[in-house]
Short mmCIF file of C-alpha atoms and ligand atoms in Angstrom, two decimals:
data_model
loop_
_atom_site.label_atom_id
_atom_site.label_comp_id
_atom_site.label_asym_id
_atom_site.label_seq_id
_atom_site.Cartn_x
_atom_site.Cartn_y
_atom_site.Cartn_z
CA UNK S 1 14.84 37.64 42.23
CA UNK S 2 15.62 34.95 45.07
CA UNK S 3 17.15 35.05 48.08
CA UNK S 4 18.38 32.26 49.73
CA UNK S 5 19.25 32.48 53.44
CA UNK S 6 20.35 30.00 56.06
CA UNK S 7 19.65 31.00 59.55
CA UNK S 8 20.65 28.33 62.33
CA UNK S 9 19.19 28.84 65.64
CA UNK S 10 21.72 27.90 68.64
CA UNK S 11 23.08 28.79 71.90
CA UNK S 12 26.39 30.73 71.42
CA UNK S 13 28.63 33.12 74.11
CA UNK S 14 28.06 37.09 72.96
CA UNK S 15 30.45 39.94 74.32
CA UNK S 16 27.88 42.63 75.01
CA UNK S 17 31.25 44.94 75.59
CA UNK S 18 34.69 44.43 76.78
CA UNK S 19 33.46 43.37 80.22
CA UNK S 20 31.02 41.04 79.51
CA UNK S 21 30.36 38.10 77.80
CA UNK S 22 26.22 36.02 78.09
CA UNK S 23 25.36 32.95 77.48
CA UNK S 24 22.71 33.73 74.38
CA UNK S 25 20.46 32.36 71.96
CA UNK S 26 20.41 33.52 67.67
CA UNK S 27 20.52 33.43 64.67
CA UNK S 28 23.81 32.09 63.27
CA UNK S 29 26.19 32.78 66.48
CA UNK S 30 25.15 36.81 66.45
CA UNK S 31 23.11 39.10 68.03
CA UNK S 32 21.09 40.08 66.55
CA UNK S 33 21.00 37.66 63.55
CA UNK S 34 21.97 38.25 59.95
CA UNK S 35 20.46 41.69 58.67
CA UNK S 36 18.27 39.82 56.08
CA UNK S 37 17.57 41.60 52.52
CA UNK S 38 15.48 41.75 49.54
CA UNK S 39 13.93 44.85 47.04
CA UNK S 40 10.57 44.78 46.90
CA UNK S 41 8.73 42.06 44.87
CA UNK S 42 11.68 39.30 45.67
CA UNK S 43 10.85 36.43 46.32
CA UNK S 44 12.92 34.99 50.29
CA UNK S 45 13.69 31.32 51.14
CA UNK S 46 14.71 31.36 54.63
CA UNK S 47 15.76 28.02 55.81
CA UNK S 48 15.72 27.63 59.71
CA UNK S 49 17.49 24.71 61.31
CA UNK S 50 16.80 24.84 65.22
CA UNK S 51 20.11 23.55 67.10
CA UNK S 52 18.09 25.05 70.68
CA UNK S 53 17.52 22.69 73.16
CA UNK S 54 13.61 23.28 72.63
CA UNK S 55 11.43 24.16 69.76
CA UNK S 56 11.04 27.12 67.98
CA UNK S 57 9.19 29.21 65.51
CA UNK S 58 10.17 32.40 63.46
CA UNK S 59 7.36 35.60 62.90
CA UNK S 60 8.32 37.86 60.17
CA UNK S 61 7.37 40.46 61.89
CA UNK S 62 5.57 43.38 59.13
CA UNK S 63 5.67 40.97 56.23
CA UNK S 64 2.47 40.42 54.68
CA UNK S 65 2.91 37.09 53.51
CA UNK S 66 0.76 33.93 53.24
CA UNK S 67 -0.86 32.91 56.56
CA UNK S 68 1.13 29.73 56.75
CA UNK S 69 4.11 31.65 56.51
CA UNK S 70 3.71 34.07 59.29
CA UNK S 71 5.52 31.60 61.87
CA UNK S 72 3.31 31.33 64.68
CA UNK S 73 2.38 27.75 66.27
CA UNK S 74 -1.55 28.59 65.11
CA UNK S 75 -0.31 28.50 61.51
CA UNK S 76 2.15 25.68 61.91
CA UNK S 77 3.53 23.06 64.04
CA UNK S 78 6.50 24.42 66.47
CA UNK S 79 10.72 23.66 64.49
CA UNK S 80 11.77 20.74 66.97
CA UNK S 81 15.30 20.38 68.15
CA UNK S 82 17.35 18.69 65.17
CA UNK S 83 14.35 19.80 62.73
CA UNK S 84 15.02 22.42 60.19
CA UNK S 85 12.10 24.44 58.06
CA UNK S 86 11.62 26.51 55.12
CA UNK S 87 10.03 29.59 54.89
CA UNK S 88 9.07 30.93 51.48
CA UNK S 89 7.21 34.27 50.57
CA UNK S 90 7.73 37.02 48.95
CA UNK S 91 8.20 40.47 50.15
CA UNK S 92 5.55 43.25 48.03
CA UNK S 93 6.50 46.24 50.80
CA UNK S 94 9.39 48.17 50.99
CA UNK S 95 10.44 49.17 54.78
CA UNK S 96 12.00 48.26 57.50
CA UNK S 97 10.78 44.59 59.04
CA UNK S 98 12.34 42.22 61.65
CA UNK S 99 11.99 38.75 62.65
CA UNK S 100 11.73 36.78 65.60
CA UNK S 101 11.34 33.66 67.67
CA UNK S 102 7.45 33.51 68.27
CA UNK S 103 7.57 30.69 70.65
CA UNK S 104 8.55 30.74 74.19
CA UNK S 105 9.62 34.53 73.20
CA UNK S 106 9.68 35.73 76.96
CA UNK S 107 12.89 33.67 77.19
CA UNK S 108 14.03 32.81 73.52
CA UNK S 109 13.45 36.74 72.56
CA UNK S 110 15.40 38.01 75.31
CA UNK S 111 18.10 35.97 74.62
CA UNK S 112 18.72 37.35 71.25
CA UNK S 113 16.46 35.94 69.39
CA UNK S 114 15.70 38.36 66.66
CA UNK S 115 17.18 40.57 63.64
CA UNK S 116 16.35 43.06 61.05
CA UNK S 117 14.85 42.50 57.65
CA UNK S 118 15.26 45.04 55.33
CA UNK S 119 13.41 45.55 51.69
CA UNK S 120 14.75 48.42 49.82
CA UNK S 121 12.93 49.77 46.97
CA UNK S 122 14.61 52.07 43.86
CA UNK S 123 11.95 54.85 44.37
CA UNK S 124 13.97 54.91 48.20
CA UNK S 125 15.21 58.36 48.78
CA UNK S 126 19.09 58.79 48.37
CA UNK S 127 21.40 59.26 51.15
CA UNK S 128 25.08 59.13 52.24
CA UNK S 129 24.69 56.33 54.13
CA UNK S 130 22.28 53.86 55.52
CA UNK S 131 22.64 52.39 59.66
CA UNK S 132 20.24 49.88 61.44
CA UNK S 133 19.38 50.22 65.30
CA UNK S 134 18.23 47.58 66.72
CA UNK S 135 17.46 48.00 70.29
CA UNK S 136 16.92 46.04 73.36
CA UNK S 137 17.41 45.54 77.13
CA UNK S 138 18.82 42.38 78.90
CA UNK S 139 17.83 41.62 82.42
CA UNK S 140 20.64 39.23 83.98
CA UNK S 141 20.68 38.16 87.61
CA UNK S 142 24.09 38.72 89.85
CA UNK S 143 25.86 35.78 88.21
CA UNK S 144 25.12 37.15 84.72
CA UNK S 145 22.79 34.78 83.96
CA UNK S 146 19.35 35.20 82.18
CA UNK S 147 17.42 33.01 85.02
CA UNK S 148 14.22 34.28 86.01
CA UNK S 149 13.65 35.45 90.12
CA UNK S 150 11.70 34.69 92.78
CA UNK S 151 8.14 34.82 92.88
CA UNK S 152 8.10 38.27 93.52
CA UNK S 153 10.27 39.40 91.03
CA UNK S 154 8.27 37.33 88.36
CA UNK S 155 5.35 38.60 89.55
CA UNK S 156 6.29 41.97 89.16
CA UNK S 157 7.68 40.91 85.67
CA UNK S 158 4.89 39.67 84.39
CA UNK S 159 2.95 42.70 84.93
CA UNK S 160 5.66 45.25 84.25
CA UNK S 161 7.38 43.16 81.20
CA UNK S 162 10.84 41.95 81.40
CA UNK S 163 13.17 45.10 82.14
CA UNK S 164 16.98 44.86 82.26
CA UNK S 165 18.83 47.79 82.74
CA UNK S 166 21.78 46.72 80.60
CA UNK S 167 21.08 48.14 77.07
CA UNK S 168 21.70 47.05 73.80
CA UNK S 169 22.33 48.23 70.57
CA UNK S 170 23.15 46.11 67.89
CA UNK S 171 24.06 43.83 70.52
CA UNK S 172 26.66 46.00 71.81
CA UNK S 173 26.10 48.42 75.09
CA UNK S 174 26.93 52.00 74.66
CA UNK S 175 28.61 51.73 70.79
CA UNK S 176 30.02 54.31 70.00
CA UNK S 177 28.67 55.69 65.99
CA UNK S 178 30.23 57.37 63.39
CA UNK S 179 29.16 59.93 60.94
CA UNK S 180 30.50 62.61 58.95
CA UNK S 181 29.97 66.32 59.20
CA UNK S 182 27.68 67.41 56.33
CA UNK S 183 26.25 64.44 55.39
CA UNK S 184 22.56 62.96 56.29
CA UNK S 185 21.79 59.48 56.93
CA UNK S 186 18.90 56.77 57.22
CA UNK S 187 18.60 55.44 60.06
CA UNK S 188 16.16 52.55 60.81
CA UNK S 189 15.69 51.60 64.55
CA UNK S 190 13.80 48.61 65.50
CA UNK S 191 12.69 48.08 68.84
CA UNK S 192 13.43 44.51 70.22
CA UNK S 193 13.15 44.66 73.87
CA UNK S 194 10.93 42.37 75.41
CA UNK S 195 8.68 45.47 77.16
CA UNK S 196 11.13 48.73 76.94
CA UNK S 197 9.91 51.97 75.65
CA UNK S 198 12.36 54.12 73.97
CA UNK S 199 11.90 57.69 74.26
CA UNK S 200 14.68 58.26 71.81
CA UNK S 201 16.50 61.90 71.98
CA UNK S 202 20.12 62.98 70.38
CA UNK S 203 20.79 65.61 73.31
CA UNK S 204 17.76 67.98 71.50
CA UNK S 205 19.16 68.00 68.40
CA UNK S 206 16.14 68.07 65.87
CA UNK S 207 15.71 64.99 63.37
CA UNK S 208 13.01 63.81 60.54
CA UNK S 209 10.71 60.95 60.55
CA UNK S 210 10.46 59.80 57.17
CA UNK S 211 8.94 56.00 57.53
CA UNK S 212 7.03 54.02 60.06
CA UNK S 213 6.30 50.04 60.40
CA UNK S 214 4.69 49.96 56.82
CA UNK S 215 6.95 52.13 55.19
CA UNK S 216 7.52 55.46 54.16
CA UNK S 217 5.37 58.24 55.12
CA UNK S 218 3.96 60.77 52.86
CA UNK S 219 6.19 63.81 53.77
CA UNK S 220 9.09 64.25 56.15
CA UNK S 221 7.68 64.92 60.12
CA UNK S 222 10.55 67.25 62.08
CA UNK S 223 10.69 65.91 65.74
CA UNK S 224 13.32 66.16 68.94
CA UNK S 225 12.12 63.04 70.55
CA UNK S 226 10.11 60.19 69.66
CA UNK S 227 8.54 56.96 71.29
CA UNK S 228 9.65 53.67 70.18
CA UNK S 229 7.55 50.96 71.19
CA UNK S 230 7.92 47.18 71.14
CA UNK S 231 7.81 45.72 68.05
CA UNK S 232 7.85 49.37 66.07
CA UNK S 233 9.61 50.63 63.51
CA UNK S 234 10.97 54.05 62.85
CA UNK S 235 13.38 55.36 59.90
CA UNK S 236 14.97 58.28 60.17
CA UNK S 237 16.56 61.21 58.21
CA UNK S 238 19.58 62.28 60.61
CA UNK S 239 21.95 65.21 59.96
CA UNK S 240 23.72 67.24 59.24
CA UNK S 241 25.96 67.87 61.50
CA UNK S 242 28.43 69.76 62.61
CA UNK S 243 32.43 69.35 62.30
CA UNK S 244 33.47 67.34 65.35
CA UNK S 245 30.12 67.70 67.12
CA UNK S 246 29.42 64.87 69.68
CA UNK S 247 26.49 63.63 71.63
CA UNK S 248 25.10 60.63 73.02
CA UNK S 249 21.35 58.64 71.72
CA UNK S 250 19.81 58.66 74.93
CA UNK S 251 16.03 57.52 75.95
CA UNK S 252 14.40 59.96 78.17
CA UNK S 253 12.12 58.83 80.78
CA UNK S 254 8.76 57.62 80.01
CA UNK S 255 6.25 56.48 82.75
CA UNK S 256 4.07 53.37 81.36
CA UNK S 257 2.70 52.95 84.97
CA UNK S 258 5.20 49.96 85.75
CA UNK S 259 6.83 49.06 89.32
CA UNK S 260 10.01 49.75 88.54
CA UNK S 261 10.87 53.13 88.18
CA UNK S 262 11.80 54.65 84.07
CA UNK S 263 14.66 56.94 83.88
CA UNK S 264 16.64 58.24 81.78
CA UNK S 265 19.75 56.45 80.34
CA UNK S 266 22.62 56.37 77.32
CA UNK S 267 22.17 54.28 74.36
CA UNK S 268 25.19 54.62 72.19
CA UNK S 269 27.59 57.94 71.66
CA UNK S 270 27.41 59.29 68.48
CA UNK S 271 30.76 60.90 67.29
CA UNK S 272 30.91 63.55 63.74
CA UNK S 273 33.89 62.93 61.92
CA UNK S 274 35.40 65.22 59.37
CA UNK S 275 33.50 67.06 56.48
CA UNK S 276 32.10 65.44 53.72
CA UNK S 277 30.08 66.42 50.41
CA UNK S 278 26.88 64.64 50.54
CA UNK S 279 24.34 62.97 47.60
CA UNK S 280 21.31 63.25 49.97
CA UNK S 281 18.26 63.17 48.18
CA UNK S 282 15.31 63.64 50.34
CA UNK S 283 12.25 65.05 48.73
CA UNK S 284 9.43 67.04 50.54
CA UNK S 285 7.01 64.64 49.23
CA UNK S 286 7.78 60.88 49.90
CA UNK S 287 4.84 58.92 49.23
CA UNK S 288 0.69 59.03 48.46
CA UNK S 289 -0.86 57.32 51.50
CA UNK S 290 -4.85 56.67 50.52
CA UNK S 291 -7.07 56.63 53.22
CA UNK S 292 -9.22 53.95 53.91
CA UNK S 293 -11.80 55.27 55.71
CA UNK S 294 -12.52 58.92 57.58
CA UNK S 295 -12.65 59.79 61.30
CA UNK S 296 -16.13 59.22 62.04
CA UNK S 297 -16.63 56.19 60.10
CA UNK S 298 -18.86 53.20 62.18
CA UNK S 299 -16.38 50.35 64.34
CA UNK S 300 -17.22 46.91 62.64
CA UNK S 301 -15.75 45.85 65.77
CA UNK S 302 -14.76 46.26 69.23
CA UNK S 303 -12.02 45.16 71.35
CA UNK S 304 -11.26 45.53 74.74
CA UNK S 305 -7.40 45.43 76.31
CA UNK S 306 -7.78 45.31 79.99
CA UNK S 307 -6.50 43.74 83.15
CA UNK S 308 -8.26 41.05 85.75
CA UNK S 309 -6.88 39.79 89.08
CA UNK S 310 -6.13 36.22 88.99
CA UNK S 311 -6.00 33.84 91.55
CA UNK S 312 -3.04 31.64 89.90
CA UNK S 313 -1.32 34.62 89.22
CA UNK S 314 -2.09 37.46 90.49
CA UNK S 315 -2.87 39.34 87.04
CA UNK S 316 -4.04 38.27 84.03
CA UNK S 317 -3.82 40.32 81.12
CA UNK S 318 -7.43 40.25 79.02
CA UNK S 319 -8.47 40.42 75.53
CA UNK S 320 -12.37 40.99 75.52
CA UNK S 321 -12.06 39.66 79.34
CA UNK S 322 -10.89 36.48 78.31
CA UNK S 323 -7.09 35.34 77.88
CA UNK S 324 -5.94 33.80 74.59
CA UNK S 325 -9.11 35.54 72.72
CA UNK S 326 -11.03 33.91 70.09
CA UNK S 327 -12.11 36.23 67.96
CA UNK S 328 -14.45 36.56 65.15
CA UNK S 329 -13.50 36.01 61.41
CA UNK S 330 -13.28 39.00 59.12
CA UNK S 331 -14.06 38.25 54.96
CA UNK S 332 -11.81 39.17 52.23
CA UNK S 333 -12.07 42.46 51.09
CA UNK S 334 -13.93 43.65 53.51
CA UNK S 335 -13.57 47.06 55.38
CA UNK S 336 -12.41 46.56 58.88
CA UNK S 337 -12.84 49.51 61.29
CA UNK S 338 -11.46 48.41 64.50
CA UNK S 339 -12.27 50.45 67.74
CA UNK S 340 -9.39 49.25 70.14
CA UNK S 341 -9.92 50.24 73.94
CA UNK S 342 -7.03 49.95 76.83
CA UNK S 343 -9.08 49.86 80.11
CA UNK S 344 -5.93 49.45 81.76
CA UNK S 345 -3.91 51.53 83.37
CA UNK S 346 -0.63 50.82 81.60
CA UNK S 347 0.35 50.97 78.44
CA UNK S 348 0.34 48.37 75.81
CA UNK S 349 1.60 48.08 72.10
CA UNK S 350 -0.99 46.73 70.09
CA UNK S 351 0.26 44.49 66.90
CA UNK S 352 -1.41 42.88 64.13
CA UNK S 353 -0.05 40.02 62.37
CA UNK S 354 0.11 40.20 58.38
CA UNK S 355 -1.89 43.55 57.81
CA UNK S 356 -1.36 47.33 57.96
CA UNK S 357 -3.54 49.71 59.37
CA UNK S 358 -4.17 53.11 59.51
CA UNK S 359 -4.87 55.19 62.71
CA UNK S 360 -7.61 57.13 61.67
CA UNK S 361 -8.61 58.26 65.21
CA UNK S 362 -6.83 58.42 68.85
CA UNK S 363 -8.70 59.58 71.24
CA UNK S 364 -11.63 61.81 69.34
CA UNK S 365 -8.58 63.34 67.42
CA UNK S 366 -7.29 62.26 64.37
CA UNK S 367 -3.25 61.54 64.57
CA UNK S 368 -0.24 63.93 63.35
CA UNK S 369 0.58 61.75 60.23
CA UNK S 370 -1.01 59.42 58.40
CA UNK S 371 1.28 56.18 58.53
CA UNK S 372 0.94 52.55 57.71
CA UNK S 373 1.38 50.66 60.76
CA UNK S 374 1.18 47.13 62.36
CA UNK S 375 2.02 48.24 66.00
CA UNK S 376 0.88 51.08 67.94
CA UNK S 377 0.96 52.08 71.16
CA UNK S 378 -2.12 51.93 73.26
CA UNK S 379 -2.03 54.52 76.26
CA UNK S 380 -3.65 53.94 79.60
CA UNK S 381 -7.56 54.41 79.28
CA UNK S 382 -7.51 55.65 75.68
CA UNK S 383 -9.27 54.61 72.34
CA UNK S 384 -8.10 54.18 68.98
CA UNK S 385 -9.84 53.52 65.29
CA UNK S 386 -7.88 51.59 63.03
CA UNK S 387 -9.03 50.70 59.35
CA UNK S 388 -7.83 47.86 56.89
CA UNK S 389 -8.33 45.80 54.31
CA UNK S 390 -8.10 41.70 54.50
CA UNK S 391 -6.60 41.53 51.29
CA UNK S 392 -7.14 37.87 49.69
CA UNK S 393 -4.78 36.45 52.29
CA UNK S 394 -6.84 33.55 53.91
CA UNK S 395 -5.99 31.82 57.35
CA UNK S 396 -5.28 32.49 60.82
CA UNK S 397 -4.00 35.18 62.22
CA UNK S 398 -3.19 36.91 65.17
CA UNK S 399 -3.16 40.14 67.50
CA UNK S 400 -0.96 40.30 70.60
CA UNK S 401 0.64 43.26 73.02
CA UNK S 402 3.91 43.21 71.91
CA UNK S 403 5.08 43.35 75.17
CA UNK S 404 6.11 39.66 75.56
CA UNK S 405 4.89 39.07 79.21
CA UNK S 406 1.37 40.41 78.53
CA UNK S 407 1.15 38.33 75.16
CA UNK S 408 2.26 35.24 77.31
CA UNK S 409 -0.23 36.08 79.86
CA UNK S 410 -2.91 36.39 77.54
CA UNK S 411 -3.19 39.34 75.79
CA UNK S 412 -3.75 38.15 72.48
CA UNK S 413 -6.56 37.09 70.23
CA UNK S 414 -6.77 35.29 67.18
CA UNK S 415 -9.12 35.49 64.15
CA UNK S 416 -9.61 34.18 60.99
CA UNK S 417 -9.46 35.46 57.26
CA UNK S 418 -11.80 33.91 55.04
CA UNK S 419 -12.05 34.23 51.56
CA UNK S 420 -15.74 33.93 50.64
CA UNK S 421 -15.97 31.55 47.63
CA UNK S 422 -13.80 28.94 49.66
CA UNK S 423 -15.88 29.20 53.31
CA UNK S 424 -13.82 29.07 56.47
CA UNK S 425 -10.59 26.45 56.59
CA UNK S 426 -10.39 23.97 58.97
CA UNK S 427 -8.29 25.64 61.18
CA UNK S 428 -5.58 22.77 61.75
CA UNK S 429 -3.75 24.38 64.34
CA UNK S 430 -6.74 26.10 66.05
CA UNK S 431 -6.31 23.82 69.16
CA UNK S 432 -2.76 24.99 69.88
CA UNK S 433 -3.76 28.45 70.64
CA UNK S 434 -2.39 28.42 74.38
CA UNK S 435 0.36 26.29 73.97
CA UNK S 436 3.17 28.91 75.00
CA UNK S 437 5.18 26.68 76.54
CU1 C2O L 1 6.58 40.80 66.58
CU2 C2O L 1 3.33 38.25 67.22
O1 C2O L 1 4.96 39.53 66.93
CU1 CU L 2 0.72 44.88 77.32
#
């Protein structure tokens, strides 16, 4: 099957809550954009028509799709004002997925530029009913504007990440959510915010992990808290609960070495509403997850996250020591075991474009779950092994922090798949590779 979607990029007024109303940039006057969806296999034409006042691009952020599809300006030229273009691919995972603007993202994602894609799949486990979380942070000065600071306040941006401390949910700040008393739901959060961690907690009531970025996991994982990262994905088996029970989604402090201060704050209040019977269907067993390689196997290749001082701006943020990293092709079909190293002393969510990988090693430990995932948190001075497989999916493509001040200031590198019978492309778009702005 098809889908056919129309999503129009413009500036629109959004109230966030009764009190206020921003001046933001989406997908079809909302924020977030139109919940996209397919079932797995279907094929999605998404036809983008930019009404911004600058160019744009849209990443499908999980999707493993042809490399001129992925929406990034090294794959194809940038959506001009006026200009409208088509995206076409099909969707062969089931999970949750999101999109977003990957071009000038420090502004155009923080406006609103983003929204959940969803491929369901009949094998899905059954429950009473289904929610999406998307969350984010907006940063607005004293007029309520988005406008950026003084130099010190961008300085400290662009090493911290853009922080607001208004949250969002869905758009909306503190919503309040309904469910009923004895029945269990999936919920999918998506974490949008330009560098927030969410250290999500429902006042320490317990809750199940059942799928990650790539899907679902291979058995349920019973949790209190978890850590939402930029870019991640996280579904969720939540309930039951009790018969007019009440709490609030909070995050709980998490320290990721920035300036400013984390604390603890409300997301959304989540209110149980009277008894119902329920048709949850969640088996102990969810999925067969093959691994790809073991602990110990050999890196094919090393890369290095750190930090440098610069003279322009103070910090750079380094792939391999250089900004805007060029890295080295990998073949079709071939292995990859990936050592990734943070020298740093923050944190920063590593993401790769187009492929999942497994986390067969953090640390010298191998980690809880196994998981398919295309972001994952790197912590301050720690190591991880990831494996996967260039499946025949030739072209460029990319790896970035997801937080979107340390992509912009450099912490990204780009590579090339090439299938072997063809030989390497001739990488159109390979000269646009620092052309954030
Ligand atoms: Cu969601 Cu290149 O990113
Ligand atoms: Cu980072």
């Amino acid at each position: 099957m098809t889908h056919y979607y129309q999503l129009s990029a413009s500036e629109f007024d959004w109230k966030t809550s009764d009190k206020r109303t921003i001046t933001s940039w989406g997908f079809n006057k909302s924020f977030p954009g139109p919940t996209l969806k397919a079932k797995k296999g279907d094929e999605m034409v998404i036809r983008v028509k930019n009404n911004l006042p600058e160019a744009t691009v849209i990443h499908w952020h999980g999707i493993r799709l042809p490399a001129i599809m992925d929406g990034t300006n090294i794959v194809q030229n940038p959506i001009k004002p006026g200009e409208e273009f088509e995206y076409r691919f099909a969707v062969p995972d089931a999970g949750t997925f999101w999109y977003h603007s990957h071009f000038n993202e420090t502004k155009q994602m923080e406006q609103g530029m983003y929204g959940a894609l969803i491929v369901e799949d009949e094998s899905d486990p059954v429950f009473d009913d289904e929610k999406i979380f998307i969350m984010d942070d907006i940063k607005l000065n004293r007029s309520g504007e988005f406008k950026q600071g003084n130099f010190i306040q961008r300085w400290q941006e662009r090493h911290d990440g853009r922080q607001g401390e208004i949250i969002l949910v869905n758009g909306k700040e503190n919503p309040v959510i309904n469910i009923n008393a004895g029945q269990t739901e999936r919920w999918r959060f998506i974490n949008a915010a330009s560098a927030r961690y969410f250290r999500l907690s429902f006042g320490g009531r317990p809750f199940r992990i059942i799928g990650t970025d790539g899907g679902l996991i291979e058995r349920p994982v019973d949790v209190t808290e978890l850590l939402l990262v930029p870019g991640e994905r996280i579904d969720l088996a939540v309930g039951p609960f009790n018969e007019e029970d009440a709490f609030s989604i909070n995050t709980l402090k998490y320290d990721r070495m920035t300036f400013v201060r984390s604390r603890n704050s409300q997301l959304a209040t989540v209110k149980v509403g009277p008894s119902q019977s329920s048709v949850t269907d969640l088996p102990g067993k969810l999925r067969d997850i093959q691994s790809l390689a073991p602990q110990e196997a050999e890196a094919t290749r090393k890369i290095k996250f750190s930090v440098g001082a610069s003279l322009k701006h103070g910090i750079d943020f380094l792939v391999n020591g250089e900004m805007h990293n060029n890295d080295k092709p990998v073949y079709v079909g071939d292995l990859q075991v990936w050592e990734i190293a943070n020298k740093s002393l923050m944190d920063h969510p590593f993401h790769l474009h187009g492929y999942f990988f497994q986390v067969i090693e953090e640390n010298g430990k191998t980690p809880a779950y196994m998981a398919w995932k295309d972001t994952y948190n790197l912590k301050p001075k720690s190591k991880i092994k990831i494996a996967w497989i260039p499946d025949n999916r030739p072209g460029m493509w990319m790896y970035h922090c997801h937080i979107l001040e340390h992509h912009e200031a450099g912490m990204m590198g780009h590579f090339e798949v090439i299938d072997p019978s063809k030989g390497p492309s001739d990488k159109v778009h390979h000269h646009h590779h620092i052309s954030h702005h």
